[in-house]
PDB file of C-alpha atoms in Angstrom:
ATOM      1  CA  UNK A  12      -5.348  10.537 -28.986  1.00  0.00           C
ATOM      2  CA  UNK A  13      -4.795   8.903 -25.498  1.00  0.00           C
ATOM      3  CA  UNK A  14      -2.775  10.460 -23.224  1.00  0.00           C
ATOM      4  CA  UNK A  15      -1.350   9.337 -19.561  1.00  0.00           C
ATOM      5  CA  UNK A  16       0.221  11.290 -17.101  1.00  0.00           C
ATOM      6  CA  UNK A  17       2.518  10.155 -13.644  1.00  0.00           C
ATOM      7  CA  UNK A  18       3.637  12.532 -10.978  1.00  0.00           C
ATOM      8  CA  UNK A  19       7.056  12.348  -9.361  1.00  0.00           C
ATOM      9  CA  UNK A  20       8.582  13.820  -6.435  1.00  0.00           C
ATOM     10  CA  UNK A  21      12.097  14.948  -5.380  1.00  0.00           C
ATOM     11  CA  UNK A  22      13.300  17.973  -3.629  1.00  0.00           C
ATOM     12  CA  UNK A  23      16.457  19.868  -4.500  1.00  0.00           C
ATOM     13  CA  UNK A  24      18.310  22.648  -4.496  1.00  0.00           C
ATOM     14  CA  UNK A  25      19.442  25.728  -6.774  1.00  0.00           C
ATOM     15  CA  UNK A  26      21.005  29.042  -7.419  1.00  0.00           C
ATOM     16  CA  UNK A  27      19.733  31.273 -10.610  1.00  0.00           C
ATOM     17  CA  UNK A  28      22.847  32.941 -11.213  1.00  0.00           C
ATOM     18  CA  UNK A  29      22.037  34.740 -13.927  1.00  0.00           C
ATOM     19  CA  UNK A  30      19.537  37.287 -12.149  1.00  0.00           C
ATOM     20  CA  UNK A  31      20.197  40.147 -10.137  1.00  0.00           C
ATOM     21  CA  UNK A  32      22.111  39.907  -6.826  1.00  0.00           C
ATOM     22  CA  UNK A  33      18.887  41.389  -5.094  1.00  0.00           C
ATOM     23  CA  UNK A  34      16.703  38.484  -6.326  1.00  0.00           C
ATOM     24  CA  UNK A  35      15.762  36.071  -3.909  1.00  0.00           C
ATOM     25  CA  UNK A  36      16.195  33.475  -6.245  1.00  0.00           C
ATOM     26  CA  UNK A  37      19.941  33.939  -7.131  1.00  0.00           C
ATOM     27  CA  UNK A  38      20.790  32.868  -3.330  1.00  0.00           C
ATOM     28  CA  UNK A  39      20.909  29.171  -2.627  1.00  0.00           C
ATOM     29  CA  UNK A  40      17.432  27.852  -2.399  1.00  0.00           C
ATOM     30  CA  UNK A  41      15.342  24.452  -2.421  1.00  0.00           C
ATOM     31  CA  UNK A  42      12.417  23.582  -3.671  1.00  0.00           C
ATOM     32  CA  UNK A  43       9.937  20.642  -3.183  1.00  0.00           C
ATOM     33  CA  UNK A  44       9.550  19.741  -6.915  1.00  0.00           C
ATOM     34  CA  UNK A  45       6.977  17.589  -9.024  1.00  0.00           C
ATOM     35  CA  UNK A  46       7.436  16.691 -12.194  1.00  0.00           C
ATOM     36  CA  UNK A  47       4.830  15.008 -14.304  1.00  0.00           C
ATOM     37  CA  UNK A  48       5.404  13.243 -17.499  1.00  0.00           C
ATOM     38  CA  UNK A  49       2.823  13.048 -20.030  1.00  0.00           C
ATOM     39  CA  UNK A  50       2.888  10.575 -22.995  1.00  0.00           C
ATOM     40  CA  UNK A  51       0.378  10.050 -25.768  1.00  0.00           C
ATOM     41  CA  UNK A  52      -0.639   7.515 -28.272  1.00  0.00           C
ATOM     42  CA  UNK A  53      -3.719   6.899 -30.853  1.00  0.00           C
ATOM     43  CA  UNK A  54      -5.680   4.049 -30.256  1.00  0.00           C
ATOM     44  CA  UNK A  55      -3.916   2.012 -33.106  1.00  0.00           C
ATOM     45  CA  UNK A  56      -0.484   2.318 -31.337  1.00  0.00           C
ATOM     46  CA  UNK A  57      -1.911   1.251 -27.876  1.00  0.00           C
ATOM     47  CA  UNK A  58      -0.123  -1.948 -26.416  1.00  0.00           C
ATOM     48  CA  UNK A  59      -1.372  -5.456 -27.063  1.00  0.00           C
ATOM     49  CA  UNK A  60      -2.769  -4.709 -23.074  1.00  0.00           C
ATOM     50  CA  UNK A  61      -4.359  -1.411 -24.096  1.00  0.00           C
ATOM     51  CA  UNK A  62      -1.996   1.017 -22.917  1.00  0.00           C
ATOM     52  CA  UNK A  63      -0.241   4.165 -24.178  1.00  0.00           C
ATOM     53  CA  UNK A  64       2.659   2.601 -21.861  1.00  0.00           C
ATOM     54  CA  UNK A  65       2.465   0.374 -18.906  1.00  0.00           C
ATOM     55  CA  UNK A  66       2.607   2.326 -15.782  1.00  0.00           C
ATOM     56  CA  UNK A  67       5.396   0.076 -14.447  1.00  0.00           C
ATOM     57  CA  UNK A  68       7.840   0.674 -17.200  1.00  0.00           C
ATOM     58  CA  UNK A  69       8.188   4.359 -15.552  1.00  0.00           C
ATOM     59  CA  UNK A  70       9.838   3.183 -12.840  1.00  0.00           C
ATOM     60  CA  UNK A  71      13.046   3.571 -14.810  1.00  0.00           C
ATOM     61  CA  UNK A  72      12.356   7.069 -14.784  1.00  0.00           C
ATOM     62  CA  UNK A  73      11.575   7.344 -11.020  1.00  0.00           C
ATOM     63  CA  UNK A  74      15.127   5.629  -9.879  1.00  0.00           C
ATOM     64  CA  UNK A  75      16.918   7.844 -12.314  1.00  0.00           C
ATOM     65  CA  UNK A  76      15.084  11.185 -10.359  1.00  0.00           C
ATOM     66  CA  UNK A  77      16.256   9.602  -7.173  1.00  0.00           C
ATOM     67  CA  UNK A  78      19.672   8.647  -8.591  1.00  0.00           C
ATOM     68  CA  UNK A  79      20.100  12.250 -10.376  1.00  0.00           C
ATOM     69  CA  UNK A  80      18.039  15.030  -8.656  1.00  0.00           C
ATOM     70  CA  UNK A  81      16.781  14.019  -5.432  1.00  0.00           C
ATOM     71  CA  UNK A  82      18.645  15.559  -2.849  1.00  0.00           C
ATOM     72  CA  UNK A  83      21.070  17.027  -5.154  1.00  0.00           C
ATOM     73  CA  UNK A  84      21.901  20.121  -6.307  1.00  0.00           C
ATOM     74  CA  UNK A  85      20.624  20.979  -9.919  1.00  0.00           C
ATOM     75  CA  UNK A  86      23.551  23.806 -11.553  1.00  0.00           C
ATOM     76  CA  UNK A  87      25.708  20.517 -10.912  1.00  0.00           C
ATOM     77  CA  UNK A  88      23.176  17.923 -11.933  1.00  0.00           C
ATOM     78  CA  UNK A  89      21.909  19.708 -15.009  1.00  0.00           C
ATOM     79  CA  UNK A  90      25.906  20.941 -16.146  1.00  0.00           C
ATOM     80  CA  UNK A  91      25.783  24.158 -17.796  1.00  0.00           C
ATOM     81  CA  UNK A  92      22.018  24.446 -18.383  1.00  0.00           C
ATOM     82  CA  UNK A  93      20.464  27.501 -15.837  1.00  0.00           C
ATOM     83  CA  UNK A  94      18.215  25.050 -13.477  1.00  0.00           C
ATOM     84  CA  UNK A  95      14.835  27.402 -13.921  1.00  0.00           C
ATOM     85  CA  UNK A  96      11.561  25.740 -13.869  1.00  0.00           C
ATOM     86  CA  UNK A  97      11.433  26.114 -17.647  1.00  0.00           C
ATOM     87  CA  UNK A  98      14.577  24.292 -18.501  1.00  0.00           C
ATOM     88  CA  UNK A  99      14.391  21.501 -16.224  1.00  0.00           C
ATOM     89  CA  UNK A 100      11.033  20.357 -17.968  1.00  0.00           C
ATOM     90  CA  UNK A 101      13.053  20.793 -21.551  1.00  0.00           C
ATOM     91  CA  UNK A 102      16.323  19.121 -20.186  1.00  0.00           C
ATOM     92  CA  UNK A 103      14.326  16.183 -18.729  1.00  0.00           C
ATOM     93  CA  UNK A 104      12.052  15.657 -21.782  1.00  0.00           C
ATOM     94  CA  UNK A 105      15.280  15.769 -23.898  1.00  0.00           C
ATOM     95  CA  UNK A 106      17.248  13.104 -21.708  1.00  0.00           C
ATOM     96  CA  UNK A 107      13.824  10.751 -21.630  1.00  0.00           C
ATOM     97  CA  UNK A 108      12.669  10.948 -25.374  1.00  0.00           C
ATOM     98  CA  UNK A 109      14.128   8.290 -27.044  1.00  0.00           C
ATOM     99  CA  UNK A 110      13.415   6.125 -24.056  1.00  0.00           C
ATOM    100  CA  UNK A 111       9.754   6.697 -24.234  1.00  0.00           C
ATOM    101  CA  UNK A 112       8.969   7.769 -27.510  1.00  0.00           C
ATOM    102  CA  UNK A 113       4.912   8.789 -26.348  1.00  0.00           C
ATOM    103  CA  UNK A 114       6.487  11.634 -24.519  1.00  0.00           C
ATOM    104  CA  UNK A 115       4.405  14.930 -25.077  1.00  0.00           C
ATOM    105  CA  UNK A 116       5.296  17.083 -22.373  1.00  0.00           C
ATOM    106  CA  UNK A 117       6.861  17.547 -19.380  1.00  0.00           C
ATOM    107  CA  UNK A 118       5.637  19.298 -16.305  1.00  0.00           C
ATOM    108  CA  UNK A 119       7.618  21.148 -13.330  1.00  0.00           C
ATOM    109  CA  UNK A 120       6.273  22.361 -10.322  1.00  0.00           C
ATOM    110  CA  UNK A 121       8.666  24.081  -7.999  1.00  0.00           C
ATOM    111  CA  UNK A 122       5.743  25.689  -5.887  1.00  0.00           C
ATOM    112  CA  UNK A 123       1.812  24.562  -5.080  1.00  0.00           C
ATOM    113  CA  UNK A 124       1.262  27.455  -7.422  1.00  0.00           C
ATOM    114  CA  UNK A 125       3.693  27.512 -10.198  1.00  0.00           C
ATOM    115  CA  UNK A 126       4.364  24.920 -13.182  1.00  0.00           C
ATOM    116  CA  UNK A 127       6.199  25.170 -15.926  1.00  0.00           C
ATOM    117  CA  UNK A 128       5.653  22.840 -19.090  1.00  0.00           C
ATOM    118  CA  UNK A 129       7.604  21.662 -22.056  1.00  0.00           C
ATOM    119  CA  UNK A 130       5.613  20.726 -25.069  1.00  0.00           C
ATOM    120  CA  UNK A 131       7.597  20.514 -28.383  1.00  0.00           C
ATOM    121  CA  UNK A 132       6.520  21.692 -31.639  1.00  0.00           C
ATOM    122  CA  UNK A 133       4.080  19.582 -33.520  1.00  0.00           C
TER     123      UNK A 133
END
């Protein structure tokens, strides 16, 4: 198995409204996020060129971050889902994989220090 990875950047902001009022994180808030996607092939499925996916066909993804979450704020972007971490990286794989069907995982980062990954069931 191959796999390729590409980092994106967008910064946003977001309530948790389902924790306690005493929680930092149920007042407004931002966050500098990155979110890498991660898509996978086996060598017989590479492209004629010899990629899991051209690099350049991600760029799709890229406007739609700066079209949908950049500068936005993510309980209206994301409707009705909570906007954690956890179920951004579920929501976005969801949206994006029937676009690109290589898609393995997605990873958020709201934090140098914190990610949070979605990886479907095999």
């Amino acid at each position: 198995m191959l796999t390729i990875t590409k980092e994106f950047h967008f910064s946003a902001s977001h309530v948790l409204d389902r924790l306690p009022n005493w929680h930092p994180c149920a007042r407004l808030h931002g966050h500098n996020y990155v979110v890498v996607l991660e898509l996978s092939a086996r060598r017989e499925h590479l492209t004629d060129a010899g990629f899991v996916r051209d690099y350049r066909e991600l760029d799709a993804f890229k406007k739609w971050v700066d079209d949908t979450l950049d500068h936005r704020h993510l309980n209206e972007a994301m409707g009705a889902v909570s906007p954690s971490a956890e179920n951004l990286a579920a929501w976005i794989f969801d949206l994006w994989t029937e676009r690109f069907p290589e898609l393995t995982a997605v990873r958020v980062s709201e934090t140098p220090k914190t990610w949070a990954e979605y990886r479907p069931d095999p």
